[in-house]
Short mmCIF file of C-alpha atoms and ligand atoms in Angstrom, two decimals:
data_model
loop_
_atom_site.label_atom_id
_atom_site.label_comp_id
_atom_site.label_asym_id
_atom_site.label_seq_id
_atom_site.Cartn_x
_atom_site.Cartn_y
_atom_site.Cartn_z
CA MET A 1 95.14 83.18 112.37
CA SER A 2 91.76 84.64 111.47
CA GLN A 3 90.87 85.98 108.05
CA LEU A 4 88.20 88.50 107.13
CA ILE A 5 87.19 87.97 103.52
CA ALA A 6 84.92 89.74 101.03
CA GLU A 7 84.25 87.72 97.89
CA HIS A 8 82.79 89.32 94.75
CA VAL A 9 80.86 91.76 96.86
CA SER A 10 78.50 94.26 95.21
CA LYS A 11 76.23 96.82 96.82
CA THR A 12 73.43 98.78 95.20
CA TYR A 13 71.56 101.44 97.17
CA ASP A 14 68.04 102.64 96.40
CA GLY A 15 68.90 106.26 95.77
CA ALA A 16 66.28 109.03 95.50
CA ARG A 17 66.98 109.18 91.74
CA GLY A 18 67.25 105.46 91.10
CA PRO A 19 69.72 102.74 92.05
CA VAL A 20 73.28 103.69 93.08
CA HIS A 21 75.87 101.04 92.24
CA ALA A 22 78.21 101.81 95.13
CA LEU A 23 80.37 98.68 94.84
CA SER A 24 80.86 96.14 92.10
CA GLU A 25 82.52 92.72 92.41
CA VAL A 26 85.03 93.64 95.10
CA SER A 27 87.16 90.95 96.69
CA VAL A 28 89.54 91.50 99.56
CA ARG A 29 91.27 89.27 102.08
CA ILE A 30 92.48 90.66 105.41
CA GLY A 31 94.50 88.26 107.50
CA GLN A 32 95.63 89.01 111.03
CA GLY A 33 98.94 90.82 110.61
CA ASP A 34 97.95 92.28 107.22
CA PHE A 35 97.56 96.01 106.70
CA VAL A 36 95.16 96.64 103.83
CA VAL A 37 94.68 100.27 102.78
CA ALA A 38 91.92 101.58 100.48
CA LEU A 39 92.72 104.70 98.47
CA GLY A 40 90.50 106.53 96.00
CA ALA A 41 88.39 109.62 95.37
CA SER A 42 85.18 110.28 97.30
CA GLY A 43 82.21 108.19 96.24
CA CYS A 44 84.03 105.08 95.05
CA GLY A 45 82.54 102.84 97.68
CA LYS A 46 85.32 102.64 100.26
CA SER A 47 83.05 103.32 103.25
CA THR A 48 80.45 100.99 101.81
CA LEU A 49 83.04 98.20 101.72
CA LEU A 50 84.04 98.97 105.30
CA SER A 51 80.42 98.84 106.47
CA LEU A 52 79.98 95.45 104.77
CA LEU A 53 83.15 94.14 106.44
CA ALA A 54 81.93 95.52 109.79
CA GLY A 55 78.52 93.90 109.27
CA PHE A 56 76.61 97.21 109.50
CA GLN A 57 75.09 96.46 106.09
CA THR A 58 74.71 93.34 103.96
CA PRO A 59 75.96 93.04 100.37
CA SER A 60 73.49 92.97 97.46
CA SER A 61 75.51 90.05 96.13
CA GLY A 62 78.68 88.27 97.13
CA ARG A 63 79.75 87.25 100.59
CA VAL A 64 81.62 88.55 103.64
CA SER A 65 82.98 85.99 106.09
CA VAL A 66 85.37 85.45 108.96
CA ASP A 67 87.13 82.09 108.84
CA GLY A 68 84.41 80.72 106.60
CA VAL A 69 81.50 81.92 108.77
CA ALA A 70 79.24 84.46 107.06
CA VAL A 71 79.17 87.93 108.65
CA THR A 72 75.57 88.80 109.51
CA GLY A 73 76.13 91.77 111.79
CA PRO A 74 78.74 93.62 113.87
CA GLY A 75 80.88 91.45 116.14
CA SER A 76 83.56 91.84 118.81
CA ASP A 77 86.06 90.26 116.41
CA ARG A 78 85.89 93.50 114.34
CA GLY A 79 86.57 96.94 115.89
CA VAL A 80 85.62 100.11 113.99
CA VAL A 81 86.94 103.69 114.20
CA PHE A 82 85.50 106.61 112.22
CA GLN A 83 86.84 110.08 111.48
CA ASP A 84 84.44 111.81 113.85
CA ASP A 85 84.31 109.24 116.51
CA ALA A 86 81.16 109.42 118.54
CA LEU A 87 82.56 109.71 122.04
CA PHE A 88 80.42 110.68 125.01
CA PRO A 89 81.45 114.23 126.00
CA TRP A 90 80.09 113.89 129.54
CA LEU A 91 82.11 110.75 130.31
CA THR A 92 85.81 110.58 131.14
CA VAL A 93 88.44 109.27 128.73
CA LEU A 94 88.59 106.05 130.78
CA ASP A 95 84.81 105.53 130.77
CA ASN A 96 84.66 106.19 127.03
CA ALA A 97 87.40 103.62 126.43
CA ALA A 98 85.62 101.11 128.70
CA PHE A 99 82.30 101.68 126.92
CA GLY A 100 83.21 99.17 124.23
CA LEU A 101 82.78 96.47 126.87
CA THR A 102 79.76 97.90 128.72
CA LEU A 103 77.32 96.37 126.28
CA ARG A 104 78.88 92.98 126.75
CA GLY A 105 78.01 92.71 130.43
CA ILE A 106 81.62 92.49 131.59
CA PRO A 107 82.07 93.47 135.28
CA SER A 108 82.99 97.12 135.75
CA GLN A 109 86.35 96.49 137.46
CA GLN A 110 87.49 94.21 134.63
CA ARG A 111 86.28 96.73 132.05
CA ARG A 112 88.27 99.51 133.63
CA GLU A 113 91.42 97.40 133.89
CA ARG A 114 91.21 96.48 130.24
CA ALA A 115 90.46 100.10 129.23
CA LYS A 116 93.47 101.29 131.26
CA GLU A 117 95.74 98.88 129.40
CA MET A 118 94.45 100.18 126.08
CA LEU A 119 94.83 103.82 127.15
CA ALA A 120 98.45 103.03 128.02
CA LEU A 121 98.89 101.51 124.55
CA VAL A 122 97.66 104.72 122.88
CA GLY A 123 99.68 106.92 125.28
CA LEU A 124 96.74 108.41 127.20
CA SER A 125 97.27 107.02 130.72
CA ALA A 126 97.79 110.52 132.12
CA PHE A 127 94.43 111.68 130.69
CA ALA A 128 92.21 108.84 131.93
CA GLN A 129 90.18 111.13 134.19
CA HIS A 130 89.86 114.01 131.71
CA ARG A 131 86.57 114.68 130.01
CA ILE A 132 86.37 114.40 126.24
CA ASN A 133 85.85 118.14 125.78
CA GLU A 134 89.11 118.79 127.64
CA ILE A 135 91.32 116.93 125.14
CA SER A 136 92.53 117.62 121.58
CA GLY A 137 91.24 116.10 118.32
CA GLY A 138 94.25 113.79 118.04
CA MET A 139 93.67 112.55 121.58
CA ARG A 140 90.00 111.92 120.81
CA GLN A 141 91.00 109.69 117.91
CA ARG A 142 93.30 107.83 120.29
CA VAL A 143 90.36 107.32 122.70
CA GLY A 144 88.37 105.96 119.73
CA LEU A 145 91.20 103.53 119.00
CA ALA A 146 91.46 102.48 122.65
CA ARG A 147 87.70 101.90 122.76
CA ALA A 148 87.82 99.76 119.63
CA LEU A 149 90.74 97.78 121.07
CA THR A 150 89.24 96.99 124.49
CA ALA A 151 87.23 94.12 123.03
CA ASN A 152 90.50 92.61 121.73
CA PRO A 153 89.36 92.43 118.10
CA PHE A 154 91.12 90.36 115.44
CA PHE A 155 90.47 93.15 112.93
CA LEU A 156 90.38 96.95 113.08
CA LEU A 157 88.41 98.81 110.42
CA LEU A 158 89.41 102.47 110.22
CA ASP A 159 87.40 104.92 108.07
CA GLU A 160 89.61 107.97 107.50
CA PRO A 161 90.45 108.17 111.21
CA LEU A 162 93.18 110.74 110.63
CA GLY A 163 91.42 112.91 108.07
CA ALA A 164 90.61 115.81 110.37
CA LEU A 165 93.99 116.05 112.09
CA ASP A 166 96.80 118.56 111.47
CA ALA A 167 99.85 117.27 109.59
CA LEU A 168 102.10 116.74 112.60
CA THR A 169 99.48 114.96 114.72
CA ARG A 170 98.59 112.89 111.70
CA GLU A 171 102.15 111.61 111.30
CA GLN A 172 102.30 110.77 115.00
CA MET A 173 99.01 108.88 114.71
CA GLN A 174 100.29 106.94 111.71
CA THR A 175 103.21 105.56 113.68
CA LEU A 176 100.97 104.94 116.70
CA ILE A 177 98.61 102.85 114.56
CA LEU A 178 101.58 100.95 113.12
CA ASP A 179 102.83 100.34 116.69
CA ILE A 180 99.40 99.00 117.69
CA TRP A 181 99.33 96.81 114.58
CA GLN A 182 102.75 95.43 115.36
CA LYS A 183 102.02 94.79 119.06
CA SER A 184 98.49 93.43 118.69
CA GLY A 185 98.85 91.45 115.46
CA THR A 186 95.46 92.79 114.38
CA GLY A 187 94.40 92.70 110.74
CA MET A 188 93.95 96.31 109.61
CA PHE A 189 91.67 97.86 106.99
CA LEU A 190 92.29 101.61 106.64
CA ILE A 191 90.63 104.12 104.34
CA THR A 192 92.63 107.24 103.51
CA HIS A 193 92.95 110.03 100.94
CA SER A 194 96.66 110.46 101.57
CA ILE A 195 98.99 108.70 99.12
CA GLU A 196 101.94 108.99 101.47
CA GLU A 197 99.92 107.51 104.34
CA ALA A 198 98.71 104.68 102.12
CA VAL A 199 102.21 103.79 100.93
CA MET A 200 103.73 104.02 104.40
CA MET A 201 101.11 101.94 106.17
CA SER A 202 99.99 99.29 103.72
CA THR A 203 101.14 95.77 103.15
CA GLU A 204 98.47 95.75 100.41
CA LEU A 205 97.18 98.96 98.83
CA LEU A 206 93.88 98.88 96.93
CA ILE A 207 93.15 101.65 94.44
CA PHE A 208 89.42 102.27 93.96
CA SER A 209 87.61 103.94 91.11
CA PRO A 210 84.01 105.21 91.06
CA ARG A 211 80.75 104.50 89.23
CA PRO A 212 80.55 101.68 90.06
CA GLY A 213 83.03 101.50 92.92
CA ARG A 214 85.59 98.84 92.21
CA ILE A 215 89.23 97.93 92.83
CA VAL A 216 91.33 98.84 89.79
CA SER A 217 94.76 97.85 91.05
CA ARG A 218 96.55 96.30 94.01
CA HIS A 219 100.06 97.07 95.17
CA TYR A 220 102.19 95.33 97.77
CA PHE A 221 104.66 97.30 99.89
CA ASP A 222 107.04 96.46 102.71
CA PHE A 223 107.47 99.90 104.33
CA ALA A 224 105.02 99.12 107.17
CA ARG A 225 106.82 95.86 107.91
CA ARG A 226 110.17 97.65 107.89
CA TYR A 227 108.76 100.10 110.47
CA ALA A 228 107.42 97.20 112.54
CA ALA A 229 110.87 95.60 112.38
CA GLY A 230 112.44 98.68 113.98
CA GLU A 231 113.41 101.08 111.16
CA SER A 232 112.35 104.69 111.82
CA ALA A 233 109.54 106.27 109.82
CA ARG A 234 111.88 109.10 108.85
CA SER A 235 114.51 106.75 107.45
CA ILE A 236 111.85 104.83 105.50
CA LYS A 237 110.38 108.01 104.00
CA GLN A 238 113.87 109.15 102.94
CA ASP A 239 114.49 105.90 101.07
CA PRO A 240 114.31 106.53 97.30
CA ALA A 241 112.19 103.35 97.06
CA PHE A 242 109.54 105.18 99.11
CA SER A 243 109.39 108.18 96.74
CA GLN A 244 109.26 105.81 93.79
CA ALA A 245 106.33 103.96 95.34
CA ARG A 246 104.56 107.26 95.99
CA SER A 247 105.06 108.39 92.39
CA LEU A 248 103.80 105.06 91.09
CA ILE A 249 100.61 105.33 93.14
CA LEU A 250 100.15 108.98 92.13
CA GLU A 251 100.37 107.96 88.46
CA HIS A 252 97.74 105.26 89.01
CA ILE A 253 95.45 107.77 90.75
CA ILE A 254 95.89 110.33 87.95
CA ALA A 255 95.23 107.66 85.31
CA GLN A 256 92.03 106.83 87.20
CA THR A 257 90.85 110.42 87.31
CA GLU A 258 91.54 110.86 83.59
CA ALA A 259 89.72 107.67 82.75
CA VAL A 260 86.51 108.89 84.44
N1 LIG B 1 72.83 104.86 102.32
C1 LIG B 1 73.04 105.25 101.05
N2 LIG B 1 72.00 105.44 100.20
C2 LIG B 1 72.20 105.80 98.91
N3 LIG B 1 73.42 106.01 98.37
C3 LIG B 1 74.48 105.85 99.16
C4 LIG B 1 74.36 105.47 100.54
N4 LIG B 1 75.61 105.38 101.08
C5 LIG B 1 76.47 105.69 100.10
N5 LIG B 1 75.80 105.98 98.96
C6 LIG B 1 76.40 106.31 97.65
O1 LIG B 1 77.26 105.24 97.28
C7 LIG B 1 78.45 105.72 96.66
C8 LIG B 1 79.65 105.25 97.46
O2 LIG B 1 79.66 105.89 98.73
P1 LIG B 1 80.77 105.61 99.85
O3 LIG B 1 80.85 104.15 100.08
O4 LIG B 1 80.45 106.47 101.01
O5 LIG B 1 82.10 106.10 99.10
P2 LIG B 1 83.49 106.62 99.69
O6 LIG B 1 83.61 106.19 101.11
O7 LIG B 1 84.52 106.01 98.78
O8 LIG B 1 83.48 108.12 99.55
C9 LIG B 1 78.31 107.22 96.60
O9 LIG B 1 77.79 107.56 95.33
C10 LIG B 1 77.32 107.53 97.69
O10 LIG B 1 76.59 108.72 97.40
MG1 LIG B 2 83.90 107.32 102.85
#
């Protein structure tokens, strides 16, 4: 089982008006099968942490590693999905999904087979030949997920992938991502602004606070595992334990805002 680890990671940017301490002494451990969710106001360094985990940037201090090997750049062991996923509008859904493997020199037939499997996983088999501008926002996010999954990553890093979706589509995407997590055994790192989403999906929930961005508390929940074990999302959300967890997290978030 692979582990993606950040140890005492800090990041300072050279801002136009002096240094910006985006992250301070953040440690996080994402094992395959874990679902780590980052929650917090804008500007508390969540995307910075994700980019360090992805290897898009390097920390100013501290270390990011996979199974003890330092991360020095992006790798096929880590898939990334953003809110506005950069899909190619002139390519079909299938070709977009297969694109994740194009750069790796994998033969085209193999690429398409793998992409088809992933489109089936995200429920888009019927749309394989559609162009991106012919499908909805929720479907585009599913193409982004399929593309990230074609390389068979050990970890998926998701930066507010559901932020732009309407409420109903968002709930459907939440359970789809949980299904993918359960089937693939991937280690997940998800950034969200939604308390309900964070509580429902996390095995470990990290609450961030700004200036400098840091983790102020960690909470461990079993709702995602209950869903993975077969309980319906509706039944979980109706459990009083779920509302209690939501209230607890809300109180922590309010305490954070008041402390700033
Ligand atoms: N490339 C950059 N250069 C300078 N400052 C940056 C850069 N990227 C992010 N920041 C700053 O770092 C802080 C954290 O940003 P970010 O990680 O995007 O937070 P979040 O995702 O939680 O909203 C913010 O103050 C932001 O303005
Ligand atoms: Mg962000």
